[in-house]
Short mmCIF file of C-alpha atoms and ligand atoms in Angstrom, two decimals:
data_model
loop_
_atom_site.label_atom_id
_atom_site.label_comp_id
_atom_site.label_asym_id
_atom_site.label_seq_id
_atom_site.Cartn_x
_atom_site.Cartn_y
_atom_site.Cartn_z
CA MET V 25 15.25 -25.94 -6.67
CA LYS V 26 14.23 -21.77 -7.37
CA GLY V 27 10.91 -21.16 -5.88
CA ASN V 28 10.82 -24.84 -3.71
CA ILE V 29 9.86 -24.12 -0.54
CA VAL V 30 7.61 -26.69 2.22
CA ILE V 31 7.11 -24.27 5.31
CA LYS V 32 6.12 -26.75 7.99
CA ASP V 33 5.25 -27.46 11.65
CA ALA V 34 3.90 -23.40 11.61
CA SER V 35 2.41 -23.72 15.10
CA GLU V 36 -0.63 -21.27 13.34
CA LEU V 37 -0.84 -20.94 9.25
CA VAL V 38 -2.99 -17.89 8.78
CA THR V 39 -3.97 -18.95 5.45
CA CYS V 40 -6.71 -16.40 5.46
CA SER V 41 -8.18 -17.89 2.62
CA GLY V 42 -10.05 -16.18 -0.60
CA PHE V 43 -9.67 -14.68 -4.03
CA SER V 44 -11.52 -11.13 -3.39
CA ALA V 45 -11.95 -8.58 -1.13
CA LYS V 46 -13.40 -9.27 2.03
CA ARG V 47 -16.47 -7.28 4.05
CA GLY V 48 -17.94 -6.82 7.32
CA PRO V 49 -17.79 -10.09 9.41
CA GLU V 50 -15.69 -11.72 5.93
CA MET V 51 -13.33 -9.67 7.29
CA SER V 52 -12.58 -12.20 10.59
CA ASP V 53 -12.28 -15.18 8.76
CA LEU V 54 -8.45 -16.01 9.09
CA ASN V 55 -8.67 -19.70 8.47
CA VAL V 56 -5.97 -21.13 10.29
CA ILE V 57 -4.53 -24.03 10.47
CA PRO V 58 -2.97 -25.08 13.59
CA ASP V 59 0.57 -26.97 12.73
CA GLY V 60 0.30 -25.98 9.49
CA ALA V 61 3.00 -26.39 6.24
CA VAL V 62 2.73 -25.28 2.88
CA VAL V 63 4.94 -25.81 -0.29
CA VAL V 64 5.29 -23.59 -3.13
CA GLU V 65 6.40 -25.08 -6.21
CA ASN V 66 8.34 -23.04 -9.10
CA GLY V 67 7.09 -19.92 -7.22
CA ALA V 68 3.10 -20.65 -6.73
CA ILE V 69 1.37 -22.57 -3.94
CA ALA V 70 1.29 -25.90 -4.21
CA TRP V 71 -0.40 -27.61 -1.02
CA VAL V 72 -1.54 -25.93 1.76
CA GLY V 73 -3.09 -28.07 4.61
CA LYS V 74 -1.47 -30.03 8.86
CA THR V 75 1.32 -30.59 8.66
CA SER V 76 0.86 -34.34 9.08
CA ASP V 77 -1.10 -34.82 5.62
CA LEU V 78 2.14 -33.42 3.79
CA PRO V 79 1.64 -35.46 0.71
CA VAL V 80 4.89 -37.97 0.93
CA SER V 81 4.96 -37.77 -3.29
CA ILE V 82 6.60 -34.28 -2.48
CA ASP V 83 10.24 -34.95 -3.69
CA ARG V 84 12.20 -33.69 -0.64
CA SER V 85 15.31 -32.80 -2.24
CA GLY V 86 14.79 -30.03 -4.57
CA PHE V 87 12.93 -27.97 -1.82
CA GLU V 88 14.25 -25.79 1.03
CA VAL V 89 13.03 -26.77 4.15
CA ILE V 90 12.14 -24.13 6.83
CA ASP V 91 10.69 -25.34 10.17
CA ALA V 92 8.28 -22.89 11.74
CA ARG V 93 7.48 -24.75 15.12
CA GLY V 94 6.50 -22.18 17.27
CA LYS V 95 6.12 -19.70 14.59
CA ALA V 96 2.74 -18.22 13.16
CA VAL V 97 3.18 -18.14 9.28
CA LEU V 98 0.65 -15.87 6.77
CA PRO V 99 0.82 -14.60 3.71
CA GLY V 100 2.70 -11.23 3.22
CA PHE V 101 1.73 -7.86 3.57
CA VAL V 102 0.56 -5.58 0.24
CA ASP V 103 0.67 -2.41 1.49
CA SER V 104 -1.45 -0.89 -0.97
CA HIS V 105 -0.88 3.32 -0.65
CA THR V 106 2.63 4.55 -0.76
CA HIS V 107 4.78 6.85 -2.58
CA LEU V 108 8.24 5.86 -1.78
CA VAL V 109 9.83 6.97 -4.43
CA PHE V 110 10.89 10.89 -4.14
CA GLY V 111 14.11 12.85 -4.04
CA GLY V 112 15.07 14.89 -0.46
CA TYR V 113 13.02 14.65 3.03
CA ARG V 114 11.22 17.38 4.70
CA GLU V 115 12.41 16.76 8.16
CA GLU V 116 11.70 20.94 9.07
CA GLU V 117 7.81 20.33 8.26
CA PHE V 118 8.14 17.89 10.95
CA SER V 119 8.91 20.75 13.72
CA TRP V 120 6.60 23.49 11.77
CA ARG V 121 3.48 20.96 12.81
CA LEU V 122 5.05 20.44 16.13
CA ASN V 123 4.55 24.19 16.44
CA GLY V 124 0.47 24.36 15.55
CA MET V 125 1.21 24.42 11.51
CA GLY V 126 -1.97 22.42 9.79
CA TYR V 127 -0.61 20.18 6.90
CA MET V 128 -2.68 22.67 4.58
CA GLU V 129 -1.24 25.71 5.98
CA ILE V 130 1.97 24.24 4.83
CA MET V 131 0.75 23.47 1.45
CA ALA V 132 -0.52 26.87 1.15
CA ARG V 133 2.40 28.90 2.05
CA GLY V 134 4.56 26.58 -1.25
CA GLY V 135 5.84 24.41 1.23
CA GLY V 136 4.51 20.55 1.15
CA ILE V 137 3.95 18.37 -1.80
CA VAL V 138 5.84 21.38 -4.23
CA SER V 139 8.94 21.18 -2.21
CA THR V 140 9.67 17.56 -2.42
CA VAL V 141 8.15 18.06 -6.24
CA GLN V 142 11.37 20.77 -6.44
CA ALA V 143 14.08 18.03 -5.07
CA THR V 144 12.38 15.33 -7.10
CA ARG V 145 12.58 17.21 -10.56
CA GLU V 146 16.53 17.60 -8.97
CA ALA V 147 17.29 13.99 -8.61
CA SER V 148 18.16 11.17 -11.15
CA LEU V 149 16.78 8.26 -12.66
CA GLU V 150 19.92 6.52 -10.35
CA ILE V 151 19.08 8.39 -6.98
CA LEU V 152 15.40 7.37 -7.45
CA ILE V 153 16.32 3.89 -8.00
CA GLU V 154 18.85 3.64 -5.14
CA SER V 155 17.35 5.71 -2.53
CA GLY V 156 13.78 3.83 -3.86
CA ARG V 157 15.68 0.11 -3.01
CA LYS V 158 16.37 1.01 0.30
CA ARG V 159 13.02 1.92 1.34
CA LEU V 160 11.85 -1.15 -0.22
CA ASP V 161 14.48 -2.74 1.57
CA SER V 162 12.97 -1.72 4.82
CA MET V 163 9.36 -2.46 4.13
CA LEU V 164 10.31 -6.31 2.96
CA SER V 165 12.13 -6.95 6.14
CA PHE V 166 8.88 -5.47 8.38
CA GLY V 167 7.01 -8.48 5.85
CA VAL V 168 5.53 -6.53 2.81
CA THR V 169 5.85 -8.35 -0.14
CA THR V 170 3.74 -6.25 -2.49
CA VAL V 171 3.57 -2.78 -2.85
CA GLU V 172 1.80 0.40 -4.43
CA SER V 173 3.45 3.07 -5.26
CA LYS V 174 2.57 6.39 -6.81
CA SER V 175 4.58 9.15 -8.50
CA GLY V 176 3.16 13.09 -7.92
CA TYR V 177 6.58 14.57 -7.30
CA GLY V 178 7.55 15.36 -10.66
CA LEU V 179 3.75 17.24 -11.72
CA ASP V 180 5.02 17.81 -14.96
CA ARG V 181 5.87 15.08 -17.92
CA ASP V 182 9.35 13.77 -17.69
CA THR V 183 9.64 14.02 -13.92
CA GLU V 184 6.14 11.89 -13.25
CA ILE V 185 8.00 9.67 -15.91
CA ARG V 186 11.11 9.04 -14.67
CA GLN V 187 9.41 8.70 -11.28
CA LEU V 188 7.98 5.80 -12.86
CA GLU V 189 10.20 4.69 -14.89
CA ALA V 190 12.64 4.15 -11.29
CA MET V 191 9.67 2.33 -10.32
CA ILE V 192 9.90 -0.39 -12.94
CA GLU V 193 13.13 -0.90 -12.76
CA LEU V 194 12.61 -1.10 -8.91
CA ASP V 195 10.67 -4.44 -9.99
CA ARG V 196 12.74 -5.60 -12.44
CA THR V 197 15.70 -5.66 -9.65
CA HIS V 198 14.29 -5.98 -5.99
CA PRO V 199 12.50 -9.07 -4.63
CA MET V 200 9.42 -6.64 -3.52
CA ASP V 201 6.80 -6.57 -6.74
CA LEU V 202 5.66 -2.74 -7.16
CA VAL V 203 1.57 -1.97 -8.83
CA ARG V 204 2.45 1.57 -10.21
CA THR V 205 -0.25 4.57 -10.09
CA PHE V 206 0.35 7.53 -12.24
CA LEU V 207 -0.47 10.75 -9.85
CA GLY V 208 -0.02 13.94 -11.99
CA ALA V 209 -2.63 15.79 -10.02
CA HIS V 210 -1.35 15.35 -7.05
CA ALA V 211 -1.09 19.07 -6.50
CA LEU V 212 -0.75 22.60 -8.03
CA PRO V 213 2.90 22.89 -9.03
CA LYS V 214 4.23 26.64 -9.21
CA GLU V 215 4.86 27.27 -12.67
CA PHE V 216 0.67 26.60 -13.53
CA GLU V 217 -0.44 28.93 -10.45
CA GLY V 218 -3.48 30.64 -10.89
CA LYS V 219 -3.85 28.27 -13.91
CA LYS V 220 -5.23 25.20 -12.25
CA GLU V 221 -7.51 23.84 -15.27
CA ALA V 222 -5.11 24.41 -17.31
CA PHE V 223 -2.86 22.18 -15.71
CA LEU V 224 -5.43 19.31 -15.57
CA ASP V 225 -5.58 19.78 -19.23
CA PHE V 226 -2.42 19.01 -19.50
CA MET V 227 -1.82 15.93 -16.93
CA ARG V 228 -5.56 14.55 -18.80
CA GLU V 229 -4.73 15.44 -22.28
CA THR V 230 -0.59 15.04 -22.57
CA VAL V 231 0.35 13.27 -19.88
CA LEU V 232 -2.41 10.83 -19.15
CA PRO V 233 -2.62 9.22 -22.14
CA GLU V 234 1.48 9.31 -22.81
CA VAL V 235 1.53 6.79 -19.70
CA ALA V 236 -1.09 5.31 -20.10
CA GLU V 237 -0.23 4.36 -23.95
CA LYS V 238 3.34 3.49 -22.79
CA ARG V 239 1.79 1.21 -20.24
CA LEU V 240 3.89 3.00 -17.14
CA ALA V 241 1.04 2.74 -14.64
CA GLU V 242 -1.57 1.10 -14.38
CA PHE V 243 -3.81 2.86 -11.69
CA CYS V 244 -4.37 6.87 -11.83
CA ASP V 245 -4.93 8.64 -8.86
CA ILE V 246 -5.66 12.50 -7.64
CA PHE V 247 -5.70 14.26 -4.40
CA CYS V 248 -9.12 15.02 -4.49
CA GLU V 249 -9.11 17.90 -1.42
CA LYS V 250 -10.85 20.95 -1.08
CA GLY V 251 -7.81 23.27 -1.44
CA VAL V 252 -6.61 20.79 -4.53
CA PHE V 253 -8.75 19.12 -6.50
CA SER V 254 -12.63 19.33 -6.71
CA VAL V 255 -14.96 16.23 -7.07
CA ALA V 256 -15.74 17.73 -10.45
CA GLN V 257 -12.21 18.39 -11.51
CA ALA V 258 -11.57 14.31 -11.14
CA ARG V 259 -14.08 13.12 -12.27
CA ARG V 260 -13.01 14.16 -15.49
CA LEU V 261 -9.83 13.33 -15.22
CA LEU V 262 -10.49 9.51 -13.55
CA ASN V 263 -13.24 9.21 -16.33
CA LYS V 264 -10.48 9.91 -19.17
CA ALA V 265 -7.64 7.59 -17.32
CA ARG V 266 -11.16 4.86 -17.24
CA GLU V 267 -11.03 5.39 -21.23
CA LEU V 268 -7.70 4.97 -21.39
CA GLY V 269 -7.63 1.34 -19.62
CA MET V 270 -6.20 2.72 -16.30
CA LYS V 271 -7.87 1.18 -13.16
CA LEU V 272 -8.81 3.98 -10.69
CA THR V 273 -8.50 4.82 -6.95
CA LEU V 274 -8.19 8.10 -5.33
CA HIS V 275 -7.65 10.31 -2.40
CA ALA V 276 -10.93 10.50 -0.84
CA ASP V 277 -12.08 13.18 2.37
CA GLU V 278 -8.74 12.65 4.21
CA ILE V 279 -9.04 16.69 5.80
CA VAL V 280 -12.22 17.80 4.53
CA GLN V 281 -15.40 16.41 3.55
CA ILE V 282 -16.46 17.12 -0.05
CA GLY V 283 -17.56 13.63 -1.52
CA GLY V 284 -14.68 11.52 -2.55
CA ALA V 285 -16.16 8.16 -0.82
CA GLU V 286 -18.94 8.90 -2.93
CA LEU V 287 -17.02 9.70 -6.40
CA ALA V 288 -15.19 6.81 -5.74
CA ALA V 289 -18.21 4.87 -5.65
CA GLU V 290 -19.90 6.68 -9.29
CA LEU V 291 -16.76 5.65 -10.80
CA ARG V 292 -16.13 2.41 -10.04
CA ALA V 293 -13.10 3.40 -8.50
CA VAL V 294 -11.24 0.12 -7.33
CA SER V 295 -9.87 1.51 -4.05
CA ALA V 296 -11.02 5.14 -2.07
CA ASP V 297 -8.25 6.02 0.20
CA HIS V 298 -7.64 7.86 4.10
CA LEU V 299 -11.63 8.60 4.51
CA LEU V 300 -10.88 10.42 7.16
CA GLN V 301 -14.29 12.62 6.81
CA ALA V 302 -16.35 10.47 4.70
CA SER V 303 -19.87 10.57 5.55
CA ASP V 304 -22.13 8.49 6.24
CA LYS V 305 -23.83 8.01 2.57
CA GLY V 306 -20.14 7.44 1.30
CA ILE V 307 -19.60 4.66 3.69
CA SER V 308 -22.38 3.62 2.71
CA GLU V 309 -22.10 3.74 -1.16
CA LEU V 310 -18.85 2.15 -1.20
CA ALA V 311 -19.76 -0.89 0.39
CA ARG V 312 -22.55 -1.20 -1.77
CA ARG V 313 -20.30 -0.98 -5.09
CA GLY V 314 -18.31 -3.46 -3.27
CA ILE V 315 -14.88 -0.31 -3.75
CA VAL V 316 -12.21 -1.14 -1.18
CA ALA V 317 -11.76 1.30 2.00
CA THR V 318 -8.16 1.81 2.25
CA LEU V 319 -7.50 3.04 5.69
CA LEU V 320 -3.94 4.62 6.51
CA PRO V 321 -4.17 5.32 10.22
CA LEU V 322 -0.26 6.41 10.77
CA THR V 323 -1.17 9.42 8.25
CA ALA V 324 -3.35 10.01 11.03
CA PHE V 325 -1.26 9.72 13.77
CA SER V 326 1.53 11.69 12.51
CA LEU V 327 -0.72 14.52 11.40
CA LYS V 328 -3.09 14.43 14.44
CA GLU V 329 -5.92 13.91 12.85
CA PRO V 330 -8.86 11.98 14.05
CA TYR V 331 -8.60 8.49 12.44
CA ALA V 332 -11.21 6.95 9.80
CA ARG V 333 -13.51 5.35 11.26
CA GLY V 334 -12.70 1.90 10.27
CA ARG V 335 -15.44 -0.12 12.79
CA TYR V 336 -18.01 1.73 11.74
CA MET V 337 -17.04 1.04 7.94
CA ILE V 338 -17.01 -2.36 8.89
CA ASP V 339 -19.64 -2.91 10.79
CA ASN V 340 -20.70 -0.64 7.46
CA HIS V 341 -20.14 -3.99 5.34
CA CYS V 342 -17.37 -2.48 3.63
CA ALA V 343 -14.28 -4.25 2.57
CA VAL V 344 -11.28 -2.25 4.27
CA ALA V 345 -7.58 -2.19 3.36
CA LEU V 346 -4.93 -0.71 5.49
CA ALA V 347 -2.14 0.35 4.44
CA THR V 348 1.39 3.12 5.04
CA ASP V 349 1.16 5.84 3.19
CA LEU V 350 5.17 6.50 3.43
CA ASN V 351 5.73 9.48 1.95
CA PRO V 352 8.23 12.78 3.01
CA GLY V 353 5.44 14.44 4.38
CA SER V 354 2.31 13.80 5.93
CA CYS V 355 3.88 9.70 7.23
CA PHE V 356 7.42 9.28 6.99
CA SER V 357 6.49 5.55 8.28
CA GLU V 358 6.66 2.43 6.48
CA SER V 359 5.99 0.16 9.71
CA ILE V 360 3.81 -1.92 9.94
CA PRO V 361 4.10 -2.86 13.49
CA LEU V 362 3.14 0.31 14.24
CA LEU V 363 0.43 0.33 11.89
CA PHE V 364 -1.27 -2.56 13.52
CA ALA V 365 -1.26 -0.84 16.61
CA LEU V 366 -2.63 2.08 15.49
CA ALA V 367 -5.68 0.04 13.62
CA THR V 368 -6.31 -1.94 16.37
CA LEU V 369 -6.45 0.45 19.19
CA TYR V 370 -7.34 3.56 17.82
CA MET V 371 -9.44 2.59 15.42
CA GLY V 372 -11.30 -0.11 16.17
CA LEU V 373 -10.60 -3.23 14.32
CA THR V 374 -10.44 -7.03 15.54
CA ILE V 375 -6.83 -8.50 15.36
CA GLU V 376 -8.30 -10.59 12.53
CA GLU V 377 -9.80 -7.58 11.23
CA ALA V 378 -5.91 -6.10 10.84
CA VAL V 379 -4.95 -9.37 9.16
CA THR V 380 -7.33 -9.55 6.70
CA ALA V 381 -7.05 -5.42 6.19
CA LEU V 382 -3.85 -5.85 5.21
CA THR V 383 -3.08 -9.33 3.40
CA LEU V 384 -6.71 -10.35 1.09
CA ASN V 385 -8.47 -6.83 1.03
CA GLY V 386 -4.41 -5.01 0.49
CA ALA V 387 -4.41 -7.37 -2.59
CA ALA V 388 -7.80 -6.47 -3.24
CA ALA V 389 -7.12 -2.98 -3.36
CA VAL V 390 -4.49 -3.28 -6.11
CA ALA V 391 -6.59 -5.49 -8.09
CA ARG V 392 -4.93 -8.73 -7.30
CA ALA V 393 -6.71 -10.47 -4.75
CA ASP V 394 -7.02 -13.18 -7.29
CA SER V 395 -3.02 -14.39 -7.17
CA ILE V 396 -1.71 -12.77 -3.69
CA GLY V 397 -3.11 -11.86 -0.15
CA SER V 398 -3.51 -15.65 1.14
CA LEU V 399 -2.16 -18.68 1.20
CA ASP V 400 -4.23 -20.99 -1.37
CA VAL V 401 -3.72 -23.15 -4.22
CA GLY V 402 -1.60 -21.59 -6.93
CA LYS V 403 -1.64 -18.23 -5.45
CA LYS V 404 2.57 -16.80 -5.44
CA GLY V 405 4.47 -18.13 -3.10
CA ASP V 406 4.76 -15.27 -0.38
CA ALA V 407 5.00 -15.69 2.98
CA VAL V 408 6.19 -13.84 6.40
CA ILE V 409 7.44 -16.30 9.13
CA LEU V 410 7.14 -14.72 12.42
CA GLU V 411 9.33 -15.00 15.64
CA PHE V 412 6.36 -15.67 17.83
CA PRO V 413 3.51 -18.32 17.49
CA SER V 414 0.49 -16.43 16.37
CA TYR V 415 -0.53 -13.72 14.38
CA ARG V 416 -1.98 -11.87 18.17
CA PHE V 417 1.69 -10.79 18.81
CA ILE V 418 1.91 -8.61 15.76
CA PRO V 419 0.26 -5.47 17.59
CA TYR V 420 0.20 -6.83 20.58
CA HIS V 421 4.23 -6.47 20.85
CA ILE V 422 3.49 -2.67 19.85
CA GLY V 423 5.84 -1.00 17.05
CA VAL V 424 8.24 -3.51 17.05
CA ASN V 425 9.17 -6.26 14.40
CA SER V 426 7.73 -9.11 14.84
CA VAL V 427 9.17 -10.74 11.25
CA GLU V 428 11.83 -13.45 11.56
CA LYS V 429 11.53 -14.10 7.97
CA VAL V 430 9.89 -13.39 4.37
CA ILE V 431 9.63 -15.90 1.49
CA LYS V 432 9.24 -14.47 -2.11
CA GLY V 433 7.70 -16.62 -4.59
CA GLY V 434 8.50 -19.56 -3.00
CA GLU V 435 12.64 -17.95 -2.17
CA LEU V 436 13.76 -16.68 1.38
CA VAL V 437 14.48 -13.30 0.97
CA PHE V 438 14.69 -11.72 4.73
CA ASP V 439 16.46 -13.26 7.30
CA LYS V 440 16.36 -11.33 10.90
CA MET V 441 18.30 -14.67 12.20
CA ASN V 442 20.84 -13.80 9.60
CA GLY V 443 21.59 -10.54 11.32
CA GLY V 444 18.53 -8.64 9.97
CA ASN V 445 20.96 -8.80 6.55
CA LEU V 446 18.72 -9.21 2.86
CA VAL V 447 19.30 -12.59 1.83
CA CYS V 448 18.51 -11.17 -1.85
O1 NIG U 6 -1.43 10.19 0.93
N1 NIG U 6 -2.71 14.02 0.59
C1 NIG U 6 -2.00 13.88 -0.35
N2 NIG U 6 -0.85 13.40 -0.15
C2 NIG U 6 0.14 12.29 0.53
C3 NIG U 6 0.79 13.18 0.92
C4 NIG U 6 1.90 13.31 -0.04
C5 NIG U 6 2.80 14.96 0.63
O2 NIG U 6 2.56 15.57 1.47
O3 NIG U 6 4.44 14.15 0.19
C6 NIG U 6 -0.81 11.22 1.28
O4 NIG U 6 -1.21 11.92 3.00
FE1 FE U 7 -1.46 8.72 -0.26
#
């Protein structure tokens, strides 16, 4: 019975069908089946089609059956960029920003990322796991079934590894699947003040090889930004990560245009993220090389920065993904409904493009488009059931969660009808 479920009579079965990132106009194609059904057997999708065509051969006794009449069913969402494991909070910075202080100004004054570094260094493994678990519960209730999670609040060997170990434990014990990213080069810690090259040497030659050897992370990331780490420094670190067998991603062109998108293209990164200031040339390079452009509108909203040029990117044949960037500083939000509203109302994405960006293209941004991100036979049985008949309600019901049930690997793990409690 475990992992066996039939969802039937869905007013819309939004399959998002595909096994690789969708680019440009392909992002509009959601492949919706009216009156749809999906069968998950032993955790994997075994059949997808119209309810009237459901094979009679399926022995329903071994399956939980969910009636989705009047409801839309979608693939589980993939949040492909987060910093969800951290210690402490930075609520005072929010007030500083309201008073006009800039994000980089706060950072230059020793606040920002390095203040979370202090709190994370002081947090035990247990505290990191328990606070991370609560955040995952919340994300699951929004329909997220796979999440990428970065280190980067240790900036020393032990804390970086502790963050990654917390993610391993969360992946093992929580229904959410976690994809781990090493972000040891997220900022310069106090003890390396004035010694940026020495810090990068330490990360590249000591911590990164250990992370790769112990398989603590699959991806390597860096905050490539004016005043943080330059394009040349990012190139050096990421080249080493690739030599060690890791996949690449980077925080690129977030605040200042310094050629981060071009670097992502040059290095054949899996994705380039933020891109608020990406140049036309950078965008066309991303499109040409098939690198996923991961956009984080909640961060732009929170920092009152201009939104990334999502419409332009899709019109220029990019594969765009959307993610929350949940973190304690620039964007303390895991809100999928608000993300959808911003992407559609302020970045010019259509609802269909936004759905693709958070499903199949999110999966592609974490190199998993072959196994998650759509309702296709053979993929993981991860699905979201809305309390409304159409996917169009997601941004329309602004800022409010429209998710009624979440299925993970063929098991019901969240049910709003159960008082909003997690079933797991
Ligand atoms: O993606 N820009 C760099 N890193 C994070 C912010 C981290 C923080 O403020 O704590 C981001 O926005
Ligand atoms: Fe980030």
